[in-house]
Amino acid sequence: MLKVEHLTKVYDDGTVALEDLSFEVPENAFMIVIGLSGSGKSTLLRCINRLIDPTEGRILWNGEDITAAKGQDLRVVRRKIGMIFQQFNLVRRSTVLTNVLSGRLGYTSPTWSLINHFSPADQERARAALARVGLTEKVNNRADALSGGQQQRVGIARALMQEPEMILADEPVASLDPVLAHSILGQLEQLNKEDKITVVCSLHYLDLVQRYATHVIGLRDGHLVFEGTNRDILNMTDERFKDIYGQEAERTAAGSITG
Amino acid sequence: MSNQNNSYGANRRKVETPHRSPVIAGVLSAILPGAGQIYTGQIARGIGFMLLAASMVGLLLWARTTHEFEIFQGILIVMLVALVLFWLWQIVSAVWGATNRKFASSWGLILVLIFTYFLGWQATEVNLRKFFTEFSDTFTIFTRVMWPWEAAIERPEELTTIKSPWGNPCPEILSEAPEQTGSESSGVWVMVDPPCGELGSYVVGEGLKEGTMLTVRGGGFDPNDTVEIWWEDPIGQEFQPRYQGDTVSTTTDSQGNFEIAFSAPQYQTPATAVGMQVHKVEARQVKSVGAPILSETVSLAFGRMLITIFQALMATTFGIVLALPFSFLAARNLMSGNPFTLAIYYGIRFILNVTRSIEPIIWAVIATVWVGLGPFAGVIALTIHTIAALGKLYSEAIESIDPGPIEAITATGANWLQVIIYAIIPQVIPPFLSFTIYRWDINVRMSTIIGFVGGGGIGQILFQWINQTRWSSAGIAVWMIAFTVSVMDYASSELRKRFV
Ligand SMILES: Nc1ncnc2c1ncn2[C@@H]1O[C@H](COP(=O)(O)OP(=O)(O)OP(=O)(O)O)[C@@H](O)[C@H]1O
Ligand SMILES: [Mg+2]
């Protein structure tokens, strides 16, 4: 369903963030992207939904080349790809409900948006999404009045409003403690299994990678240095991990790999 | 790290222990303060001393010759001594520096401070004697400004008046003298006795000659209240006659009757007048009726206060509207895209900074030249300053927005308009509101002042009253300003609490 071919990204300042990257995300995969800080994980995820324009290469989405999509075409692609972020990226002063509703903007006419109007169906959908992530009581709270874990669940609810076929998650649990990390990844796993939503997620912690990934790719300095399935990662030795993460990487007492 | 420190220390020592001659250092500093220090490698210190010495010499010369103020010899001498001591001190410092001895004396600084404060005291003409001895003259003014309420109320008054004719000179046949008809249906009456006589006059060589002694009786007035006697000449001009240096007045008895004696006033009858001229003697009683009401002063000050508030409102509104476009152009995160927009950014920033550093009162002076005296000039002055101030504050609010939500909303498939509405506006509205309220607060304060230079509103009338030494009226204006400003202050801080 998602295919990346010879993807290269060179930033304006000359930084080569990705170089000649090719891989495929199988239908319904829970793919985890691993790699050191600065290896290009965020750049890759943002190239997929075109928040960043690739320098070279192609991105194929359901067989369609979206590398050069513009305007309404791009909006239609984006609204089928949800995204969640390490820093949650909620509008802090807006209510939880408004934040969740904003996930529906790709389906809403801009004219309605001018007067901040969402259809009753969308309102209903937003409440359902919040119920799904267990935040029914927080509907009218301000987003910044929520804990980190709750904010990330709002982020998931916002992505759900898009009725996504795929969710991109850029280090969704890096700002959360391990227990919350499991709860958030558990939610994503549930969406992946029950709703058949493909997930592409970047992560730092080895134990989480082993627990949740169905597929794994490893990046180093913008190059693809590893591609495998959950079985491959379970069998992977620390030496191989160090190979991906570089010599500084260690398996910590908490069972994590730090970049 | 420690390695680096060591080598750094070694380097420093190498620089500081050149074989510099203390003598040369001392001589150099004696000729030109700081030169010795520069010679021994203490460049910054040397330049500092040089500038200090140069400014001290310059200031001393200026103080000796300026006509701005009178300087006492004693103070000049203190300054001169301080300068000389400073000179010596820095020579010592140069010699010590050359021999690499520690020199941490703060005497130089103390000398500079002595020099500066002695001159400052004179230049600002501080006068403690005046400050204390002449306060008592101010005290009455001060109390009237602080307690101006007598000017705040007026009592409506009613005038009771009645006139009776009086002839001059007396006719041949006495019965032709004016009949005393001074009565009215209301029961008020007045009579002069005698009904005719001589006026007072000034005869060269003989001096003042008093007029005929007159007894004026009247009745039907309010009891126990003042009655004033007025005089009306044959051509109808009224004046208050004086008797023994005072105006003529008395108090009615419990029946409302009075009787008073005085001599006919001095009056120069024109030579062309023939026969008996008829004057009139008038009895007047002023009594207050009804409840006290707010005075003209209060309603005037109140109206001007409203104008002032409207000035602040108009200036704030115009300021917001015009500051908005500027603020986007002055936001670095929006303008750093390419060199062209970056140049605009720097240009706008520069203009805003310069405009803001000019006080509104100066803009008001310029505006009065531009559109003439009055509230509009004040509005222009405040608007200009508001644009500059809000432009900067708004642009900083835009610069500090979190780019995360913009990214997140874009990723949902929203178009740019929706991104602005859902990701940018919610982030900038609270700081914008907060800055705007803050600015409104400042504008209310400022608008009370710009009237002093012709910018209309309450400031203008306050300035006028001060110039007319109408202290109580001025006091009312001052209280009105204080009240308004503190109410606005409280309201805006409450409002701001809601948004921040
Ligand atoms: N806007 C940009 N302009 C220039 N270089 C950038 C920009 N964004 C990222 N880079 C560079 O591109 C490279 C890849 O960055 P990226 O953020 O994709 O890495 P990452 O794997 O997500 O790292 P982290 O784990 O720290 O989030 C880094 O060298 C980074 O410095
Ligand atoms: Mg990243």
Short mmCIF file of N, CA and C in Angstrom, two decimals, chain B residues 28-37 44-62 79-80 82-91 108-109 111-112 115-116 119:
data_model
loop_
_atom_site.label_atom_id
_atom_site.label_comp_id
_atom_site.label_asym_id
_atom_site.label_seq_id
_atom_site.Cartn_x
_atom_site.Cartn_y
_atom_site.Cartn_z
N LEU B 28 53.82 58.03 30.87
CA LEU B 28 52.77 58.04 29.84
C LEU B 28 51.42 58.41 30.46
N SER B 29 51.11 57.76 31.60
CA SER B 29 49.82 58.02 32.23
C SER B 29 49.73 59.44 32.76
N ALA B 30 50.89 59.97 33.19
CA ALA B 30 50.88 61.35 33.69
C ALA B 30 50.55 62.31 32.56
N ILE B 31 51.07 62.01 31.36
CA ILE B 31 50.80 62.90 30.22
C ILE B 31 49.37 62.70 29.72
N LEU B 32 49.03 61.42 29.53
CA LEU B 32 47.69 61.13 29.02
C LEU B 32 47.12 59.97 29.83
N PRO B 33 46.10 60.24 30.64
CA PRO B 33 45.54 59.18 31.49
C PRO B 33 45.19 57.97 30.64
N GLY B 34 45.52 56.79 31.15
CA GLY B 34 45.20 55.57 30.44
C GLY B 34 46.30 55.11 29.49
N ALA B 35 47.16 56.03 29.06
CA ALA B 35 48.18 55.65 28.08
C ALA B 35 49.13 54.61 28.68
N GLY B 36 49.49 54.80 29.95
CA GLY B 36 50.37 53.85 30.62
C GLY B 36 49.75 52.46 30.68
N GLN B 37 48.45 52.42 30.94
CA GLN B 37 47.75 51.14 31.02
C GLN B 37 47.77 50.46 29.65
N ALA B 44 41.58 47.74 27.60
CA ALA B 44 40.22 48.19 27.92
C ALA B 44 40.26 49.18 29.07
N ARG B 45 41.06 48.83 30.10
CA ARG B 45 41.17 49.70 31.27
C ARG B 45 41.73 51.06 30.85
N GLY B 46 42.76 51.01 30.00
CA GLY B 46 43.40 52.25 29.54
C GLY B 46 42.43 53.15 28.81
N ILE B 47 41.68 52.55 27.88
CA ILE B 47 40.72 53.36 27.11
C ILE B 47 39.66 53.93 28.05
N GLY B 48 39.25 53.09 29.01
CA GLY B 48 38.25 53.55 29.98
C GLY B 48 38.75 54.77 30.74
N PHE B 49 39.97 54.71 31.25
CA PHE B 49 40.53 55.84 32.01
C PHE B 49 40.64 57.07 31.13
N MET B 50 41.05 56.84 29.89
CA MET B 50 41.23 57.96 28.97
C MET B 50 39.89 58.69 28.78
N LEU B 51 38.84 57.88 28.52
CA LEU B 51 37.52 58.49 28.31
C LEU B 51 37.05 59.20 29.58
N LEU B 52 37.27 58.55 30.74
CA LEU B 52 36.83 59.16 32.00
C LEU B 52 37.52 60.49 32.22
N ALA B 53 38.86 60.51 32.04
CA ALA B 53 39.60 61.74 32.26
C ALA B 53 39.15 62.82 31.28
N ALA B 54 38.98 62.41 30.03
CA ALA B 54 38.56 63.39 29.02
C ALA B 54 37.20 63.97 29.38
N SER B 55 36.25 63.12 29.81
CA SER B 55 34.93 63.67 30.13
C SER B 55 35.01 64.55 31.36
N MET B 56 35.85 64.17 32.33
CA MET B 56 35.94 65.00 33.54
C MET B 56 36.51 66.38 33.21
N VAL B 57 37.56 66.40 32.40
CA VAL B 57 38.13 67.70 32.00
C VAL B 57 37.09 68.52 31.26
N GLY B 58 36.43 67.85 30.31
CA GLY B 58 35.41 68.54 29.51
C GLY B 58 34.31 69.10 30.40
N LEU B 59 33.80 68.28 31.32
CA LEU B 59 32.71 68.73 32.19
C LEU B 59 33.14 69.89 33.08
N LEU B 60 34.39 69.81 33.54
CA LEU B 60 34.89 70.87 34.41
C LEU B 60 34.92 72.20 33.65
N LEU B 61 35.42 72.15 32.42
CA LEU B 61 35.48 73.38 31.60
C LEU B 61 34.07 73.91 31.34
N TRP B 62 33.19 72.98 31.05
CA TRP B 62 31.80 73.38 30.77
C TRP B 62 31.17 74.03 32.00
N MET B 79 35.69 69.61 42.59
CA MET B 79 35.77 68.87 41.33
C MET B 79 37.20 68.82 40.82
N LEU B 80 37.87 69.95 40.93
CA LEU B 80 39.25 70.02 40.45
C LEU B 80 40.14 69.07 41.26
N ALA B 82 39.18 66.42 42.87
CA ALA B 82 38.83 65.05 42.52
C ALA B 82 39.51 64.64 41.21
N LEU B 83 39.53 65.56 40.27
CA LEU B 83 40.14 65.27 38.97
C LEU B 83 41.64 65.03 39.13
N VAL B 84 42.29 65.92 39.90
CA VAL B 84 43.74 65.78 40.10
C VAL B 84 44.06 64.46 40.80
N LEU B 85 43.27 64.16 41.85
CA LEU B 85 43.51 62.90 42.57
C LEU B 85 43.30 61.70 41.66
N PHE B 86 42.28 61.79 40.81
CA PHE B 86 42.02 60.71 39.86
C PHE B 86 43.22 60.52 38.93
N TRP B 87 43.75 61.66 38.50
CA TRP B 87 44.92 61.65 37.61
C TRP B 87 46.08 60.92 38.29
N LEU B 88 46.34 61.30 39.53
CA LEU B 88 47.43 60.67 40.28
C LEU B 88 47.17 59.18 40.48
N TRP B 89 45.94 58.91 40.83
CA TRP B 89 45.56 57.52 41.11
C TRP B 89 45.82 56.63 39.89
N GLN B 90 45.47 57.12 38.72
CA GLN B 90 45.64 56.26 37.56
C GLN B 90 47.11 56.16 37.15
N ILE B 91 47.91 57.17 37.55
CA ILE B 91 49.36 57.02 37.33
C ILE B 91 49.88 55.86 38.18
N GLY B 108 39.72 55.34 42.65
CA GLY B 108 39.47 56.03 41.38
C GLY B 108 37.98 56.19 41.14
N LEU B 109 37.27 55.10 41.36
CA LEU B 109 35.82 55.12 41.15
C LEU B 109 35.15 56.12 42.08
N LEU B 111 36.44 58.75 43.42
CA LEU B 111 36.76 60.12 42.97
C LEU B 111 35.85 60.53 41.81
N VAL B 112 35.67 59.59 40.88
CA VAL B 112 34.80 59.90 39.73
C VAL B 112 33.38 60.18 40.22
N PHE B 115 33.17 63.63 41.87
CA PHE B 115 33.17 64.62 40.80
C PHE B 115 31.77 64.73 40.18
N THR B 116 31.22 63.58 39.83
CA THR B 116 29.94 63.56 39.13
C THR B 116 28.81 64.12 39.98
N LEU B 119 28.92 67.92 40.63
CA LEU B 119 28.49 68.66 39.45
C LEU B 119 26.99 68.49 39.23
#
